[in-house]
Coordinates of C-alpha atoms in Angstrom, one line a residue:
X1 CA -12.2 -26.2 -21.6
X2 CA -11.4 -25.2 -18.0
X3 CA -7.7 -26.2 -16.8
X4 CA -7.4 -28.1 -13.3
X5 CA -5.1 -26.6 -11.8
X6 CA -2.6 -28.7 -9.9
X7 CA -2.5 -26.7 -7.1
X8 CA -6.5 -26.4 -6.5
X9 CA -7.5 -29.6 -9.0
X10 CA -10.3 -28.1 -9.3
X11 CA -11.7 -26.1 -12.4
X12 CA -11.4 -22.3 -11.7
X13 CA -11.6 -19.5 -13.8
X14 CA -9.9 -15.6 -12.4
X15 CA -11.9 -12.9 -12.8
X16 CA -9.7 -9.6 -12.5
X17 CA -12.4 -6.4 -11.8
X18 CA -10.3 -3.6 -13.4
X19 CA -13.2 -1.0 -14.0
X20 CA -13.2 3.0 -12.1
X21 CA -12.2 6.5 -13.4
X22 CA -11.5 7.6 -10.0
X23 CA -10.9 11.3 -9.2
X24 CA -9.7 10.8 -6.2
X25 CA -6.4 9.8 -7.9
X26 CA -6.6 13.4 -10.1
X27 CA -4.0 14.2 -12.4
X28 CA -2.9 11.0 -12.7
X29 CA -6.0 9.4 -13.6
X30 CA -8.2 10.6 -16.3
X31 CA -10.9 9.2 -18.3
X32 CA -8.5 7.8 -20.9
X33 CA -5.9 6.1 -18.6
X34 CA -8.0 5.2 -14.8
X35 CA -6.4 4.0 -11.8
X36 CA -6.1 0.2 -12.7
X37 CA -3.4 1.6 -15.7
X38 CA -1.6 4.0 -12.7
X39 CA 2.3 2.7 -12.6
X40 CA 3.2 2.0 -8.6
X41 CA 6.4 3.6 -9.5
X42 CA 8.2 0.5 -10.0
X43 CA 7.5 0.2 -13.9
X44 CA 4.3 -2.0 -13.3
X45 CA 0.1 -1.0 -13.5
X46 CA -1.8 -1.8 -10.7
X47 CA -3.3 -4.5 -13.5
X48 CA -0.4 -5.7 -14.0
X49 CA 1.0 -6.1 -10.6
X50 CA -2.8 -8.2 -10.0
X51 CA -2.6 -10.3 -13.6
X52 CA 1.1 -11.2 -11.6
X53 CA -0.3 -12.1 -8.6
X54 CA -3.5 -14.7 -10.2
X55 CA -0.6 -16.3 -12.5
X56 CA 0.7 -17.6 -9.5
X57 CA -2.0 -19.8 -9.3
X58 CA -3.4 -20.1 -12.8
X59 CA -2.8 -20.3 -15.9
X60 CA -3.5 -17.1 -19.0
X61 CA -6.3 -19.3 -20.2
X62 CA -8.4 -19.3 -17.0
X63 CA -8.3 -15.1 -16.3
X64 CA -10.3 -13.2 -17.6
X65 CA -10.2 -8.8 -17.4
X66 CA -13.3 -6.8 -17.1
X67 CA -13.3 -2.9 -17.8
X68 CA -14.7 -0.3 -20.0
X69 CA -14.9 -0.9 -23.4
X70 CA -13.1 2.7 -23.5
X71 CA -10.1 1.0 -22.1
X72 CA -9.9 -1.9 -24.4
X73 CA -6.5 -0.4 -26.3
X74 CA -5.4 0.0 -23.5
X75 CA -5.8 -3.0 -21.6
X76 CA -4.7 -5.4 -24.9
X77 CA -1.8 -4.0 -24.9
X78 CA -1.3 -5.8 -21.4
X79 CA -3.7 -8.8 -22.0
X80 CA -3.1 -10.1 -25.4
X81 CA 0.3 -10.9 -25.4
X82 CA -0.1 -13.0 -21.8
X83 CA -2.9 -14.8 -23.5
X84 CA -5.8 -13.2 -21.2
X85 CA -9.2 -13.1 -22.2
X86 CA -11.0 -9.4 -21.8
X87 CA -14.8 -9.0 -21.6
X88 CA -15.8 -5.3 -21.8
X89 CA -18.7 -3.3 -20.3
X90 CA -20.4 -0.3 -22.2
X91 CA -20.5 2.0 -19.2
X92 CA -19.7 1.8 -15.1
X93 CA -22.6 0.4 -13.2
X94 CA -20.6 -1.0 -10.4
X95 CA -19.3 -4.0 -9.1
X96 CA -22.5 -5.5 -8.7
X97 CA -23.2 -5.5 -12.8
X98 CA -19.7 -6.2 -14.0
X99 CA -19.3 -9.2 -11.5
X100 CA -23.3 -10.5 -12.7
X101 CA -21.6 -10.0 -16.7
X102 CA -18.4 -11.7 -15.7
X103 CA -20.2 -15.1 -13.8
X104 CA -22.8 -14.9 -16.8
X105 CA -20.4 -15.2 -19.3
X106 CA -18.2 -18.0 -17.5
X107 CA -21.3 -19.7 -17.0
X108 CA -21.9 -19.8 -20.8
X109 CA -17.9 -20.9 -21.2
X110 CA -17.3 -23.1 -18.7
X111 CA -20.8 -24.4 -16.4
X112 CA -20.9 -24.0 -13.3
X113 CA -17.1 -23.8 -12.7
X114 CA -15.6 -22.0 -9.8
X115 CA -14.4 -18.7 -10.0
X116 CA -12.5 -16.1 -7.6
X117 CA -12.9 -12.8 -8.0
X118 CA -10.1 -10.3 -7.7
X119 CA -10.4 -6.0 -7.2
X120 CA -7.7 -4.7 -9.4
X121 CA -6.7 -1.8 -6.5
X122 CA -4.1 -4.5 -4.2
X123 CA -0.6 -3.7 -3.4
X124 CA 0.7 -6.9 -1.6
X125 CA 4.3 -7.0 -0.8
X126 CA 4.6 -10.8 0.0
X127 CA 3.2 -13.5 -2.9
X128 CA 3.4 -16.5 -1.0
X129 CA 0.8 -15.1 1.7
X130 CA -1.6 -14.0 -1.2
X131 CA -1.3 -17.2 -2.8
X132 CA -1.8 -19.4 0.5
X133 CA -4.9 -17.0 1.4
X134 CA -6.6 -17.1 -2.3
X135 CA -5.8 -21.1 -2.2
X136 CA -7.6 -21.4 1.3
X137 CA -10.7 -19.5 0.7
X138 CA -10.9 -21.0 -2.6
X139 CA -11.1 -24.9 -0.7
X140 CA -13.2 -23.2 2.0
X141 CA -15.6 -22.0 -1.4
X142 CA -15.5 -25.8 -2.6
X143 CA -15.7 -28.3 0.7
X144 CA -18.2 -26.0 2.6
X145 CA -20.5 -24.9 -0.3
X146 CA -20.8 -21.5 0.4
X147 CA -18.7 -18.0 -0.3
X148 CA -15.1 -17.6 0.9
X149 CA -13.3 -14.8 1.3
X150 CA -9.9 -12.9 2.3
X151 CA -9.9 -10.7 5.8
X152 CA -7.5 -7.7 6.5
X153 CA -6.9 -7.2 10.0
X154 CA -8.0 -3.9 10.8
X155 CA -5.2 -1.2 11.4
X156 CA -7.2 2.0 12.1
X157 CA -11.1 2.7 11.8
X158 CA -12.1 3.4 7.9
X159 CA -15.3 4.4 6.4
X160 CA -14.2 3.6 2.9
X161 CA -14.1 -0.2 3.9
X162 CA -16.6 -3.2 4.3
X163 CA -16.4 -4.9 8.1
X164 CA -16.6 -8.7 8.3
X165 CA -17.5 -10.4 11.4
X166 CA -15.6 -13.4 11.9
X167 CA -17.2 -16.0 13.9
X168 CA -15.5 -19.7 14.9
X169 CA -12.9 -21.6 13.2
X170 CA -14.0 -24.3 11.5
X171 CA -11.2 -25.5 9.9
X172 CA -7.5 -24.6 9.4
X173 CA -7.1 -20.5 8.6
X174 CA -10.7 -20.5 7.5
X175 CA -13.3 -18.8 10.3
X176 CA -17.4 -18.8 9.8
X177 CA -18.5 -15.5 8.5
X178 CA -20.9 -13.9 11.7
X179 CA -22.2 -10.8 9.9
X180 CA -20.9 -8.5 7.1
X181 CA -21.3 -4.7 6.9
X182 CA -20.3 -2.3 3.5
X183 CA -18.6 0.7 4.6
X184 CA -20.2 1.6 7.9
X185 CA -20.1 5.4 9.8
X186 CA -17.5 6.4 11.8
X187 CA -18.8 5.7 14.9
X188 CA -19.9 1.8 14.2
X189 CA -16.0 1.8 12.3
X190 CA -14.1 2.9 15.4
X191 CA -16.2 0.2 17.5
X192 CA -15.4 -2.2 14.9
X193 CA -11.3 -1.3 14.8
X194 CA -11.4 -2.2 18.3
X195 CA -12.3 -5.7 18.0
X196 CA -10.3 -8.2 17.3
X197 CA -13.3 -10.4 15.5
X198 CA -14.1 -7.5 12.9
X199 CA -11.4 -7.5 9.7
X200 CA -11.4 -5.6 6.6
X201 CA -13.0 -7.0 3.5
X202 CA -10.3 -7.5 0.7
X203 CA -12.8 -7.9 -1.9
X204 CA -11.4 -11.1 -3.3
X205 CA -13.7 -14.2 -2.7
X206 CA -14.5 -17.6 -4.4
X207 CA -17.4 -19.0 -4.8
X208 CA -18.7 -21.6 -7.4
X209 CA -20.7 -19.6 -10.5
X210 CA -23.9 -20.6 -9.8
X211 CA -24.0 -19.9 -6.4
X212 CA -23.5 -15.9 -6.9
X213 CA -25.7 -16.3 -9.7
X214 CA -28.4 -17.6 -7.5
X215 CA -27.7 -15.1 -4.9
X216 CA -28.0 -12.1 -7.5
X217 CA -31.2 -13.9 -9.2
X218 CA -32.8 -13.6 -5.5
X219 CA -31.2 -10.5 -4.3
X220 CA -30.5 -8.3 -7.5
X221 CA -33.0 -9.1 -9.9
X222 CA -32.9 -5.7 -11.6
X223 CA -29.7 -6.2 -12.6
X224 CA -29.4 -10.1 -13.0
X225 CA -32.6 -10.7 -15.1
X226 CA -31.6 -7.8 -18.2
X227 CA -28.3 -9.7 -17.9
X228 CA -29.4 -12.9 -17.9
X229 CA -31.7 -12.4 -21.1
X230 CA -29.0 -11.6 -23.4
X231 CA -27.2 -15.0 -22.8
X232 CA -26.2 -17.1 -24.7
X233 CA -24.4 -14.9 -27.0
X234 CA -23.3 -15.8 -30.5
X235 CA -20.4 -13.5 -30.9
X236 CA -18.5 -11.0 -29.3
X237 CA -20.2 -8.2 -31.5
X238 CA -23.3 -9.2 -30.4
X239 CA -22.1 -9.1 -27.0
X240 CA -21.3 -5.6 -27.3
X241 CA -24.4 -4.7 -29.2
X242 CA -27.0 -6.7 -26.6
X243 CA -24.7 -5.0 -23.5
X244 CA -25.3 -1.5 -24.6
X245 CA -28.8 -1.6 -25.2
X246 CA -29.7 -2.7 -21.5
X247 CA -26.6 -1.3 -19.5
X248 CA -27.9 1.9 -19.0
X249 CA -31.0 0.9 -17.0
X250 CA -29.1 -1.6 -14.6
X251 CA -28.9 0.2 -10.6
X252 CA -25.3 0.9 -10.0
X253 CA -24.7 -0.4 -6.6
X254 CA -21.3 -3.0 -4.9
X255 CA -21.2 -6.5 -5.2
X256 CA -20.6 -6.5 -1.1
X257 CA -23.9 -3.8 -0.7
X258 CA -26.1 -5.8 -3.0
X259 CA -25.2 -9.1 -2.1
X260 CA -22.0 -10.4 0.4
X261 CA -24.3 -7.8 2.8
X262 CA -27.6 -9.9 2.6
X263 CA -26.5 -13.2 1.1
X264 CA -28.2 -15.9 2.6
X265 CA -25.5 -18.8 1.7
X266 CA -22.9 -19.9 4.3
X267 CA -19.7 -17.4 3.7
X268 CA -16.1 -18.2 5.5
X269 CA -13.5 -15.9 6.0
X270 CA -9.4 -16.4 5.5
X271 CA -7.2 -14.1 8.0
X272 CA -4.7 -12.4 6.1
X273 CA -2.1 -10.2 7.8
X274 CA -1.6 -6.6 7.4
X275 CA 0.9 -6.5 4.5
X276 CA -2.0 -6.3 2.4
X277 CA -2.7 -1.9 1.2
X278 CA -6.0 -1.0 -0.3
X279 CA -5.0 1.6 -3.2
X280 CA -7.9 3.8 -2.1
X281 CA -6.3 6.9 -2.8
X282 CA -3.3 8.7 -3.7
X283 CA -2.2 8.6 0.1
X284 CA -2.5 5.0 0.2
X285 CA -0.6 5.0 -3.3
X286 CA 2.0 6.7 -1.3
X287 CA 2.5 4.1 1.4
X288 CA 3.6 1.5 -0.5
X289 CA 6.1 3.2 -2.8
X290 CA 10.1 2.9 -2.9
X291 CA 11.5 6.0 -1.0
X292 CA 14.9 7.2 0.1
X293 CA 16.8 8.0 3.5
X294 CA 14.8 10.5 4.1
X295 CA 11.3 8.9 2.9
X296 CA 11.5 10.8 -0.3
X297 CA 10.1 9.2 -3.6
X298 CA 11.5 11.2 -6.3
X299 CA 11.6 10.7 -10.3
X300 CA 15.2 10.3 -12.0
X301 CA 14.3 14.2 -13.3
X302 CA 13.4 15.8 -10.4
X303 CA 14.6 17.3 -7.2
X304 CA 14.1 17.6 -3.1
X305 CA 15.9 20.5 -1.4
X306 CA 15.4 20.7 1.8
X307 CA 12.9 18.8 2.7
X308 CA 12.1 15.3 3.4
X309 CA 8.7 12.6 3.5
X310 CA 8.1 14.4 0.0
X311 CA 6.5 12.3 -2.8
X312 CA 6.6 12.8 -6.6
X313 CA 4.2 11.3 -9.1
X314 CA 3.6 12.0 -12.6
X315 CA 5.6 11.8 -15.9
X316 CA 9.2 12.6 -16.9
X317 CA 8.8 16.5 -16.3
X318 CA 11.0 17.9 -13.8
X319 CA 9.7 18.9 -10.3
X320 CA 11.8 21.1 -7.9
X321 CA 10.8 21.3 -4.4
X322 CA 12.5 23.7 -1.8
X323 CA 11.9 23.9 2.0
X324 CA 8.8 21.6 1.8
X325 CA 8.6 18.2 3.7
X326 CA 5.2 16.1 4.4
X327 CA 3.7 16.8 0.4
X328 CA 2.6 15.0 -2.4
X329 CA 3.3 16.7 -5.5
X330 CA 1.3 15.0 -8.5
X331 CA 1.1 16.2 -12.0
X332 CA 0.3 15.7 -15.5
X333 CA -1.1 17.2 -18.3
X334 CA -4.5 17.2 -16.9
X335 CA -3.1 19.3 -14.1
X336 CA -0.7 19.6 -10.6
X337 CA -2.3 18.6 -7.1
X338 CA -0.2 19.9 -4.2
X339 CA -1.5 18.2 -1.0
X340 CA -0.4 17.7 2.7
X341 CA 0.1 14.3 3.3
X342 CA -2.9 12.5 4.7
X343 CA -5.6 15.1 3.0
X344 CA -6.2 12.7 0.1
X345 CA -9.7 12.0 1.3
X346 CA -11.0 15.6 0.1
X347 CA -9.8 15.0 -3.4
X348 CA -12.9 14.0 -4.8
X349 CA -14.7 16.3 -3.7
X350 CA -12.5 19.5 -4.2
X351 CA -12.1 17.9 -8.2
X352 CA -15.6 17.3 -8.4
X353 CA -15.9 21.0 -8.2
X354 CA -13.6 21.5 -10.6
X355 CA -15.1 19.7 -12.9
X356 CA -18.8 21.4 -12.9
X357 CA -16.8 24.4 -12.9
X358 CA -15.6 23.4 -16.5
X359 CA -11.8 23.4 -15.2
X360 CA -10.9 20.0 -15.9

């Protein structure tokens, strides 16, 4: 059975989204260990620093991790000895599919129970403001029958984020949401980061099961109905068996594109200040780690000279800089990336060619 939770006392069920083989984090993600198994360079996965973050509020037997059934080594060896459940999808189609699987599958579990929904890509520096801003939106989810979720105030104009509109307060930290726009252009961005009414979208939000269901029944049939025909399942190998055989037709498309965009349900919005980073990138990855006096972040076996806002990522192999300042040196034995700092966003792109090239 669902726990209640004393600090909801409500039924709720944590659904950590841990899926992407990113190559904008290339070397040090790689089909075998993606971002969500990257260390932060303090000893912790961005997975783990999440699973650390939803304990605060529930208990192992109400979370449950969905990824790649590639990664499921990888991600028992974190899971299993917290007591954390782990569905697994055949292939990436998406937030929209994984998030469809995961409410499916509580459904079957648990009813109509409420869950909250967490991206695995957070760095948060302060727990008690995550904590107070999942609790809120979680009550605003419940009282106000609708879809709440966590706001970043906007720091500089992004493309790579979704833009909520925040209308009225209607009750304590917890603001109507006005409109809600996926990852706009640069121009509509920079209008946006100008206004203090427009915040980032975290990608966490509450919601009771059925709800999102009904939303992605009405707005996402083509990937809700080849879901919803394999429930209920008898066993977890038929699970995997009845996943595989539809997963490859489902449309890949967001969770916020395909529904938060064009949901029809009341959705509120929880402020949450800026201490909040996105791990978009390896840039952003940057940003939040330890560094010394003179903003270097260097590994116990490697070395600065001369130089200083340098950063360091990869295994134990030893790195020597000298004379450089304002790089990110990463490596690993998928390869090196030398990069300015702040170029991050034409990693992708510059790997993809790699890639066709046969090169990685």
């Amino acid at each position: 059975m669902v726990l209640v939770h004393k600090k909801v006392n409500i039924p709720m069920i944590g659904i950590i989204l841990a899926g992407g083989n990113d190559l904008g984090f290339w070397p040090l993600s790689s089909k075998a260990r993606p971002k969500p198994f990257i260390e932060l360079g303090r000893g912790k996965t961005l997975l783990q620093n999440t699973i650390d973050r939803i304990l605060s509020i529930l208990s192992p037997e109400e979370i449950v991790v969905l990824t790649g059934i590639k990664y499921r080594e990888i991600t028992e060896n974190i899971t299993r000895p917290l007591g954390i459940r782990a569905l697994y999808e055949p292939m990436e189609r998406n937030t929209a599919a994984c998030t469809i699987l995961a409410a499916l599958w509580v459904e079957q579990k648990f009813g109509d129970t409420t869950i909250i929904c967490l991206p695995v890509d957070h760095y948060i520096e302060h727990m008690e403001t995550f904590k107070h801003a999942c609790l809120t939106s979680i009550h605003a989810a419940i009282d106000m029958d609708g879809i709440g979720m966590i706001g970043i105030h906007t720091r500089f104009p992004s493309t790579r984020y979704g833009y909520i509109k925040a209308g009225d307060e209607i009750a304590t930290g917890v603001k109507r949401v006005d409109a809600f726009v996926e990852k706009p252009n640069i121009t509509d961005a920079s209008v946006y980061a100008e206004k203090k009414e427009y915040m980032w979208n975290s990608g966490v939000f509450a919601c009771k099961v059925g709800l999102i269901l009904e939303e992605a029944s009405r707005l996402l049939p083509d990937v809700y109905n080849p879901l919803k025909g394999l429930f209920p399942l008898a066993s977890d190998q038929d699970y995997i068996a009845a996943l595989s055989r539809v997963y490859p037709d489902l449309p890949s498309i967001s969770i916020d594109k395909g529904i938060l965009e064009r949901a029809k349900c009341p959705m509120y919005v929880v402020p949450c200040p800026s201490e909040w980073t996105d791990i978009k990138d390896i840039d952003t990855l940057d940003s939040v780690l330890p560094k010394d006096s003179k903003d270097n972040h260097v590994p116990p076996r490697s070395m600065v000279v001369e130089g200083k806002d340098v950063t360091i990522l990869g295994d134990d192999t030893p790195v020597i800089t000298i004379g450089l300042s304002d790089v990110i040196v990463a490596h690993s034995d998928k390869g090196i990336l030398v990069m300015k700092k702040g170029k991050s966003v034409h990693i992708e792109k510059v790997v993809g060619e790699a890639v066709k090239k046969g090169w990685i």
